[in-house]
Structure formats: C-alpha cells, structure tokens
Short mmCIF file of C-alpha atoms in Angstrom, two decimals:
data_model
loop_
_atom_site.label_atom_id
_atom_site.label_comp_id
_atom_site.label_asym_id
_atom_site.label_seq_id
_atom_site.Cartn_x
_atom_site.Cartn_y
_atom_site.Cartn_z
CA UNK A 1 -66.28 16.82 -62.59
CA UNK A 2 -66.94 18.15 -65.52
CA UNK A 3 -64.65 20.43 -67.73
CA UNK A 4 -64.83 23.92 -68.59
CA UNK A 5 -65.67 25.09 -72.05
CA UNK A 6 -64.69 28.49 -73.10
CA UNK A 7 -67.90 30.73 -73.75
CA UNK A 8 -67.88 30.98 -77.40
CA UNK A 9 -68.56 34.83 -77.29
CA UNK A 10 -66.06 35.38 -74.92
CA UNK A 11 -63.12 37.67 -75.94
CA UNK A 12 -59.19 36.52 -75.13
CA UNK A 13 -57.74 38.22 -72.14
CA UNK A 14 -55.72 41.66 -73.32
CA UNK A 15 -52.49 41.44 -71.37
CA UNK A 16 -51.66 44.73 -70.06
CA UNK A 17 -47.90 46.21 -70.89
CA UNK A 18 -45.80 46.89 -68.18
CA UNK A 19 -45.42 50.86 -68.10
CA UNK A 20 -42.47 50.56 -65.37
CA UNK A 21 -40.53 48.23 -67.95
CA UNK A 22 -41.84 50.38 -71.01
CA UNK A 23 -39.98 53.25 -69.26
CA UNK A 24 -36.98 51.61 -67.92
CA UNK A 25 -37.72 52.39 -64.54
CA UNK A 26 -36.15 50.09 -61.65
CA UNK A 27 -37.04 51.66 -58.44
CA UNK A 28 -40.37 53.85 -57.87
CA UNK A 29 -39.61 57.05 -55.67
CA UNK A 30 -42.58 58.50 -53.56
CA UNK A 31 -41.87 61.72 -54.48
CA UNK A 32 -42.71 61.10 -57.96
CA UNK A 33 -46.42 61.99 -57.89
CA UNK A 34 -46.77 61.89 -61.54
CA UNK A 35 -45.89 58.37 -61.98
CA UNK A 36 -47.88 57.13 -58.82
CA UNK A 37 -51.03 59.07 -60.11
CA UNK A 38 -51.17 56.24 -62.85
CA UNK A 39 -51.64 53.74 -60.51
CA UNK A 40 -54.40 55.42 -58.73
CA UNK A 41 -58.10 55.19 -59.72
CA UNK A 42 -60.23 58.55 -59.67
CA UNK A 43 -61.47 57.25 -56.60
CA UNK A 44 -57.94 57.29 -54.93
CA UNK A 45 -57.72 53.43 -54.79
CA UNK A 46 -54.71 51.56 -55.44
CA UNK A 47 -54.56 49.70 -58.90
CA UNK A 48 -54.83 46.05 -59.12
CA UNK A 49 -52.12 43.69 -60.86
CA UNK A 50 -54.47 42.66 -63.29
CA UNK A 51 -54.92 46.26 -64.29
CA UNK A 52 -51.46 47.61 -63.98
CA UNK A 53 -49.58 44.57 -65.63
CA UNK A 54 -46.81 44.91 -62.91
CA UNK A 55 -44.75 41.91 -61.47
CA UNK A 56 -45.49 40.84 -57.85
CA UNK A 57 -42.42 43.18 -56.67
CA UNK A 58 -42.93 46.16 -58.79
CA UNK A 59 -46.46 46.07 -57.48
CA UNK A 60 -45.29 46.02 -53.88
CA UNK A 61 -43.24 48.85 -54.36
CA UNK A 62 -45.51 50.73 -56.18
CA UNK A 63 -48.26 50.44 -53.32
CA UNK A 64 -45.30 51.13 -50.72
CA UNK A 65 -44.36 54.44 -52.46
CA UNK A 66 -47.99 55.35 -52.87
CA UNK A 67 -48.58 54.87 -48.99
CA UNK A 68 -45.36 56.77 -48.26
CA UNK A 69 -46.84 59.71 -50.52
CA UNK A 70 -50.39 59.93 -49.13
CA UNK A 71 -48.34 59.65 -45.64
CA UNK A 72 -46.47 62.90 -46.69
CA UNK A 73 -49.76 64.36 -48.00
CA UNK A 74 -48.55 64.46 -52.02
CA UNK A 75 -51.32 62.22 -52.81
CA UNK A 76 -54.85 62.23 -51.53
CA UNK A 77 -55.81 59.20 -49.44
CA UNK A 78 -58.44 56.69 -50.83
CA UNK A 79 -62.39 58.12 -50.19
CA UNK A 80 -61.30 61.70 -49.56
CA UNK A 81 -63.50 63.19 -52.20
#
C-alpha cells in the first residue's frame, strides 16, 4: 500500500476557535437565539463541528437547542426561504 504524501501547494488545516469556550458558556439555552444563529448557515442548516470548532458534547447541545428553538418558532427551519 502506498503512503500518502501531502500536496506541495496545500495550505495547512486551520483550527477553528471554540466560541462557547471563548465566551465562557457551559450550557446552551434554546431561548438564546442570538447565540444559536452563529451556528446556523444562511440556508438555515446547522453548521458542522469542523466549521464551528465545538467539542462533540457542545455540538450535540447546540443541535438540540437549535431544534428546540425551531419547534418553538424562534428560529426558521432549514430550507424555509
């Protein structure tokens, strides 16, 4: 099996900063719509961990809060535009 070589012109992967850790937030509330909007794309989809830089537990917490906020009609659902 051949070993993979990095492409010579490839830029190194950029690590995203964890927004929740930077703000000192330990729990995410579904009523904090302003914070939740930072984790949603323009089309209304939840951004992935590789984009947000969150841990697994934080990403699950954010996803659950976004889904609850959508259920309460505080946030638009994906593809509603």
